[in-house]
Short mmCIF file of N, CA, C and O in Angstrom, two decimals:
data_model
loop_
_atom_site.label_atom_id
_atom_site.label_comp_id
_atom_site.label_asym_id
_atom_site.label_seq_id
_atom_site.Cartn_x
_atom_site.Cartn_y
_atom_site.Cartn_z
N MET A 26 0.88 -1.31 0.10
CA MET A 26 0.15 -0.05 -0.06
C MET A 26 0.83 1.26 -0.10
O MET A 26 1.96 1.23 0.88
N LYS A 27 0.67 2.40 -0.88
CA LYS A 27 1.27 3.64 -0.96
C LYS A 27 0.46 4.46 -0.59
O LYS A 27 -0.84 4.40 -0.65
N TYR A 28 0.86 5.63 -0.22
CA TYR A 28 0.17 6.81 0.16
C TYR A 28 0.52 7.85 -0.71
O TYR A 28 1.72 8.04 -1.11
N GLN A 29 -0.13 8.85 -1.08
CA GLN A 29 0.01 10.36 -1.84
C GLN A 29 -1.01 11.22 -1.27
O GLN A 29 -1.61 10.91 -0.66
N LEU A 30 -0.50 12.50 -1.65
CA LEU A 30 -1.24 13.66 -1.32
C LEU A 30 -2.59 13.65 -2.44
O LEU A 30 -2.29 13.29 -3.45
N THR A 31 -3.50 14.20 -1.61
CA THR A 31 -4.72 14.35 -2.42
C THR A 31 -4.77 15.68 -3.23
O THR A 31 -4.09 16.60 -3.03
N SER A 32 -5.73 15.77 -4.09
CA SER A 32 -6.20 16.91 -5.20
C SER A 32 -6.86 17.72 -4.41
O SER A 32 -7.02 18.71 -4.64
N GLU A 33 -7.20 17.32 -3.10
CA GLU A 33 -8.00 18.21 -2.09
C GLU A 33 -7.35 19.40 -1.33
O GLU A 33 -7.71 20.07 -0.43
N GLN A 34 -5.98 19.26 -1.22
CA GLN A 34 -4.93 19.99 -0.53
C GLN A 34 -4.10 20.87 -1.33
O GLN A 34 -3.98 20.45 -2.52
N ILE A 35 -3.69 21.85 -0.64
CA ILE A 35 -2.56 22.38 -1.29
C ILE A 35 -1.49 23.14 -0.33
O ILE A 35 -2.23 23.20 0.90
N SER A 36 -0.41 22.95 -0.28
CA SER A 36 0.70 23.36 0.79
C SER A 36 1.65 24.29 0.15
O SER A 36 1.77 24.49 -0.85
N SER A 37 1.91 25.26 1.27
CA SER A 37 2.92 26.33 0.85
C SER A 37 3.99 26.23 2.04
O SER A 37 3.44 26.41 3.21
N LYS A 38 5.18 26.79 1.93
CA LYS A 38 5.97 27.50 2.72
C LYS A 38 6.11 28.68 2.87
O LYS A 38 6.33 29.48 2.15
N VAL A 39 5.86 28.71 4.29
CA VAL A 39 5.41 30.27 4.55
C VAL A 39 6.42 30.35 5.85
O VAL A 39 6.41 29.91 7.05
N ALA A 40 7.42 31.33 5.91
CA ALA A 40 8.27 31.81 6.75
C ALA A 40 9.04 30.49 7.74
O ALA A 40 8.99 30.30 8.92
N GLY A 41 9.38 29.28 6.99
CA GLY A 41 10.16 28.41 7.41
C GLY A 41 9.19 27.31 7.78
O GLY A 41 9.56 26.37 8.53
N GLU A 42 7.91 27.39 7.47
CA GLU A 42 6.64 26.28 7.84
C GLU A 42 6.00 26.16 6.98
O GLU A 42 5.86 26.97 5.91
N THR A 43 5.28 24.81 6.81
CA THR A 43 4.27 24.50 5.72
C THR A 43 3.13 24.55 6.17
O THR A 43 2.96 24.04 7.30
N VAL A 44 2.27 25.37 5.40
CA VAL A 44 0.96 25.67 5.79
C VAL A 44 -0.01 24.70 4.86
O VAL A 44 0.49 24.87 3.74
N ILE A 45 -0.90 23.77 5.33
CA ILE A 45 -1.54 23.05 4.44
C ILE A 45 -3.11 23.39 4.46
O ILE A 45 -3.60 23.70 5.51
N LEU A 46 -3.77 23.69 3.35
CA LEU A 46 -5.30 23.88 3.06
C LEU A 46 -5.78 22.82 2.70
O LEU A 46 -5.43 22.29 1.25
N ASN A 47 -6.86 22.53 3.14
CA ASN A 47 -7.98 21.44 2.34
C ASN A 47 -8.91 22.42 1.79
O ASN A 47 -9.67 23.08 2.56
N HIS A 48 -9.06 22.93 0.52
CA HIS A 48 -9.60 23.69 -0.06
C HIS A 48 -11.07 23.43 0.13
O HIS A 48 -11.70 24.10 -0.18
N ASN A 49 -11.33 22.19 0.01
CA ASN A 49 -13.04 21.83 0.21
C ASN A 49 -13.44 22.24 1.41
O ASN A 49 -14.66 22.33 1.57
N LYS A 50 -12.86 22.13 2.52
CA LYS A 50 -13.29 22.36 3.83
C LYS A 50 -12.74 23.79 4.27
O LYS A 50 -13.46 24.23 5.05
N GLY A 51 -12.04 24.23 3.61
CA GLY A 51 -11.56 25.62 3.53
C GLY A 51 -10.83 25.71 5.21
O GLY A 51 -10.71 26.53 5.97
N ALA A 52 -9.93 24.60 5.64
CA ALA A 52 -9.23 24.48 6.97
C ALA A 52 -8.01 24.28 6.34
O ALA A 52 -7.30 23.75 5.68
N TYR A 53 -6.93 24.73 7.42
CA TYR A 53 -5.36 24.97 7.56
C TYR A 53 -5.21 24.00 8.50
O TYR A 53 -5.69 23.71 9.52
N TYR A 54 -3.95 23.64 8.01
CA TYR A 54 -3.32 22.46 9.05
C TYR A 54 -1.79 22.76 9.12
O TYR A 54 -1.35 23.42 8.31
N GLY A 55 -1.29 22.33 10.44
CA GLY A 55 0.18 22.59 10.65
C GLY A 55 0.77 21.26 11.00
O GLY A 55 0.02 20.42 11.66
N LEU A 56 1.83 20.81 10.75
CA LEU A 56 2.60 19.64 11.00
C LEU A 56 3.87 19.95 12.21
O LEU A 56 4.49 21.02 11.97
N ASP A 57 3.89 19.08 12.94
CA ASP A 57 5.40 19.11 13.79
C ASP A 57 6.39 18.83 12.81
O ASP A 57 6.24 18.23 11.55
N GLU A 58 7.73 18.61 13.41
CA GLU A 58 9.02 18.34 12.70
C GLU A 58 8.82 17.37 11.86
O GLU A 58 9.14 17.12 10.63
N VAL A 59 8.50 16.13 12.58
CA VAL A 59 8.56 14.74 11.78
C VAL A 59 7.27 14.67 10.84
O VAL A 59 7.36 14.26 9.57
N GLY A 60 6.30 15.30 11.26
CA GLY A 60 5.07 15.44 10.42
C GLY A 60 5.50 16.04 8.82
O GLY A 60 5.31 15.61 8.07
N LEU A 61 6.20 17.00 9.14
CA LEU A 61 6.58 17.65 7.92
C LEU A 61 7.74 17.22 7.24
O LEU A 61 7.43 17.14 5.94
N LEU A 62 8.56 16.38 7.66
CA LEU A 62 9.59 15.62 6.90
C LEU A 62 8.69 14.37 6.09
O LEU A 62 8.92 14.21 4.75
N VAL A 63 7.70 13.88 6.92
CA VAL A 63 6.70 12.84 6.26
C VAL A 63 6.12 13.38 4.85
O VAL A 63 6.02 12.87 3.78
N TRP A 64 5.49 14.93 5.39
CA TRP A 64 4.92 15.60 4.05
C TRP A 64 5.72 16.00 3.14
O TRP A 64 5.53 15.80 1.82
N ASP A 65 7.00 16.22 3.35
CA ASP A 65 7.91 16.67 2.26
C ASP A 65 8.01 15.45 1.51
O ASP A 65 8.58 15.62 0.27
N THR A 66 8.12 14.20 2.12
CA THR A 66 8.75 13.27 1.26
C THR A 66 7.67 12.66 0.64
O THR A 66 7.63 12.34 -0.80
N LEU A 67 6.41 12.78 1.02
CA LEU A 67 5.22 12.62 -0.03
C LEU A 67 4.87 13.69 -1.44
O LEU A 67 4.41 13.20 -2.18
N GLU A 68 5.46 14.52 -1.02
CA GLU A 68 5.51 15.66 -1.92
C GLU A 68 6.18 15.15 -3.09
O GLU A 68 6.05 15.56 -4.30
N GLY A 69 7.34 14.21 -3.12
CA GLY A 69 8.03 13.70 -4.20
C GLY A 69 7.49 12.60 -4.78
O GLY A 69 7.82 12.15 -5.81
N GLY A 70 6.37 12.33 -4.37
CA GLY A 70 5.43 11.25 -4.86
C GLY A 70 5.03 9.86 -3.91
O GLY A 70 5.45 10.24 -2.68
N PRO A 71 4.19 9.20 -4.35
CA PRO A 71 3.76 8.10 -3.46
C PRO A 71 4.74 7.37 -2.65
O PRO A 71 6.13 7.13 -3.18
N GLN A 72 4.59 7.09 -1.31
CA GLN A 72 5.54 6.21 -0.49
C GLN A 72 4.76 5.15 0.10
O GLN A 72 3.44 5.50 0.60
N THR A 73 5.30 4.13 0.66
CA THR A 73 4.98 3.05 1.51
C THR A 73 5.37 3.66 2.99
O THR A 73 6.14 4.66 3.26
N ILE A 74 4.73 3.06 3.89
CA ILE A 74 4.81 3.36 5.24
C ILE A 74 6.62 2.92 5.47
O ILE A 74 7.23 3.74 6.16
N ASP A 75 6.98 1.88 4.70
CA ASP A 75 8.21 1.46 5.15
C ASP A 75 9.54 2.46 4.50
O ASP A 75 10.30 3.20 5.11
N GLU A 76 8.84 3.30 3.60
CA GLU A 76 9.84 4.25 2.56
C GLU A 76 9.82 5.43 3.63
O GLU A 76 10.78 6.02 3.70
N LEU A 77 8.75 6.03 4.28
CA LEU A 77 8.53 7.05 5.06
C LEU A 77 9.47 6.69 6.17
O LEU A 77 10.11 7.73 6.87
N CYS A 78 9.32 5.54 6.85
CA CYS A 78 10.15 5.19 8.14
C CYS A 78 11.32 5.37 7.74
O CYS A 78 12.03 5.89 8.85
N ASN A 79 11.90 4.96 6.63
CA ASN A 79 13.24 4.79 6.25
C ASN A 79 13.98 6.36 6.66
O ASN A 79 15.12 6.48 6.96
N VAL A 80 13.14 7.32 5.94
CA VAL A 80 13.51 8.63 5.91
C VAL A 80 13.63 9.40 7.31
O VAL A 80 14.51 9.80 7.87
N VAL A 81 12.34 8.92 8.15
CA VAL A 81 12.27 9.38 9.61
C VAL A 81 13.50 8.68 10.46
O VAL A 81 14.11 9.43 11.14
N VAL A 82 13.63 7.38 10.42
CA VAL A 82 14.67 6.96 10.87
C VAL A 82 16.12 7.04 10.76
O VAL A 82 16.81 7.27 11.81
N HIS A 83 16.43 7.73 9.52
CA HIS A 83 17.60 8.34 9.15
C HIS A 83 18.09 9.58 9.62
O HIS A 83 18.99 10.33 9.45
N THR A 84 16.73 10.24 9.94
CA THR A 84 16.78 11.87 10.21
C THR A 84 17.00 11.86 11.86
O THR A 84 17.64 12.89 12.19
N TYR A 85 16.17 11.03 12.45
CA TYR A 85 15.79 11.10 14.01
C TYR A 85 16.12 9.70 14.66
O TYR A 85 16.07 8.80 14.01
N GLU A 86 16.32 9.71 15.88
CA GLU A 86 16.54 8.74 16.61
C GLU A 86 15.65 7.98 17.02
O GLU A 86 14.80 8.43 18.08
N VAL A 87 15.06 7.15 16.27
CA VAL A 87 13.89 6.35 16.45
C VAL A 87 13.73 4.93 16.26
O VAL A 87 14.54 4.85 15.00
N ASP A 88 13.40 3.97 16.83
CA ASP A 88 13.24 2.75 16.21
C ASP A 88 12.22 2.43 15.14
O ASP A 88 11.22 3.28 15.24
N MET A 89 12.49 1.33 14.39
CA MET A 89 11.58 1.22 13.31
C MET A 89 10.36 0.92 13.77
O MET A 89 9.15 1.52 12.97
N ASP A 90 10.07 0.34 15.00
CA ASP A 90 8.49 -0.10 15.44
C ASP A 90 7.91 1.12 15.87
O ASP A 90 6.69 1.02 15.21
N THR A 91 8.55 1.80 16.25
CA THR A 91 8.14 3.19 17.10
C THR A 91 7.64 4.00 15.90
O THR A 91 6.50 4.75 15.80
N CYS A 92 8.32 4.13 14.99
CA CYS A 92 8.39 4.97 13.80
C CYS A 92 6.92 4.47 12.86
O CYS A 92 6.15 5.29 12.45
N ARG A 93 6.94 3.18 12.77
CA ARG A 93 5.73 2.55 12.15
C ARG A 93 4.24 2.80 12.65
O ARG A 93 3.33 3.32 12.13
N GLU A 94 4.57 2.92 13.79
CA GLU A 94 3.10 3.22 14.89
C GLU A 94 2.74 4.50 14.88
O GLU A 94 1.80 5.07 14.48
N ASP A 95 3.67 5.50 14.63
CA ASP A 95 3.71 6.87 14.85
C ASP A 95 2.94 7.35 13.12
O ASP A 95 2.31 8.37 12.93
N ILE A 96 3.97 6.81 12.18
CA ILE A 96 3.62 7.30 10.98
C ILE A 96 2.18 6.69 10.57
O ILE A 96 1.69 7.37 9.79
N ASP A 97 1.84 5.35 11.00
CA ASP A 97 0.73 5.05 10.75
C ASP A 97 -0.47 5.82 11.25
O ASP A 97 -1.39 6.23 10.75
N SER A 98 -0.47 6.46 12.69
CA SER A 98 -1.32 7.24 13.21
C SER A 98 -1.22 8.60 12.33
O SER A 98 -2.41 8.84 12.27
N LEU A 99 -0.52 9.04 12.06
CA LEU A 99 -0.22 10.23 11.22
C LEU A 99 -1.09 10.10 9.73
O LEU A 99 -1.82 11.10 9.69
N LEU A 100 -0.71 8.94 9.19
CA LEU A 100 -1.24 8.90 8.04
C LEU A 100 -3.02 8.89 8.07
O LEU A 100 -3.46 9.07 7.41
N LYS A 101 -3.20 7.95 9.06
CA LYS A 101 -4.89 8.07 9.39
C LYS A 101 -5.32 9.48 9.49
O LYS A 101 -6.44 9.90 9.03
N ASP A 102 -4.76 10.14 10.31
CA ASP A 102 -5.27 11.37 10.35
C ASP A 102 -5.42 12.46 9.24
O ASP A 102 -6.11 13.00 9.13
N LEU A 103 -4.13 12.08 8.43
CA LEU A 103 -4.03 13.03 7.52
C LEU A 103 -5.09 12.48 6.12
O LEU A 103 -5.79 13.39 5.50
N ILE A 104 -5.66 11.06 6.29
CA ILE A 104 -6.68 10.40 5.48
C ILE A 104 -7.89 11.09 5.91
O ILE A 104 -8.53 11.59 5.28
N SER A 105 -8.01 11.11 7.16
CA SER A 105 -9.42 11.58 7.77
C SER A 105 -9.71 12.91 7.36
O SER A 105 -10.89 13.44 7.30
N GLU A 106 -8.62 13.63 7.04
CA GLU A 106 -8.90 15.15 6.62
C GLU A 106 -8.67 15.46 4.96
O GLU A 106 -8.68 16.59 4.83
N LYS A 107 -8.46 14.23 4.46
CA LYS A 107 -8.49 14.34 3.15
C LYS A 107 -7.41 14.91 2.47
O LYS A 107 -7.40 15.54 1.30
N LEU A 108 -6.14 14.66 3.54
CA LEU A 108 -4.91 15.39 2.99
C LEU A 108 -3.98 14.61 2.23
O LEU A 108 -3.26 15.02 1.21
N VAL A 109 -4.13 13.29 2.55
CA VAL A 109 -3.36 12.15 2.20
C VAL A 109 -4.59 10.85 1.53
O VAL A 109 -5.45 10.91 2.24
N GLU A 110 -4.10 10.15 0.80
CA GLU A 110 -5.07 8.86 0.19
C GLU A 110 -4.20 7.63 -0.04
O GLU A 110 -2.97 7.73 -0.41
N GLU A 111 -4.81 6.51 0.17
CA GLU A 111 -4.07 5.41 -0.23
C GLU A 111 -4.31 5.00 -1.42
O GLU A 111 -5.26 5.23 -2.29
N ILE A 112 -2.98 4.44 -2.00
CA ILE A 112 -3.25 3.77 -3.73
C ILE A 112 -2.54 2.64 -3.55
O ILE A 112 -1.94 2.15 -2.71
N ASN A 113 -2.96 1.75 -4.72
CA ASN A 113 -2.36 0.21 -4.89
C ASN A 113 -1.21 0.51 -5.57
O ASN A 113 -1.03 1.21 -6.37
#
């Protein structure tokens, strides 16, 4: 399973931070440092959880199991807000 950004969102870097807008809801979102790394990676194209975790594990001191749990939770949140979608 891969994940990608949806067409319902637009993001922009403003003053060193990324601002995400779901233009159908008119809602803005912000991410923490790790969430931003995941987002930036997804901007490069569809990714699996393992691919996202490899980026996070190589950037931060976190074990792979904890990373998978955290990334899975983040992706579920982003999917529920229609910012990310699953693809086959």
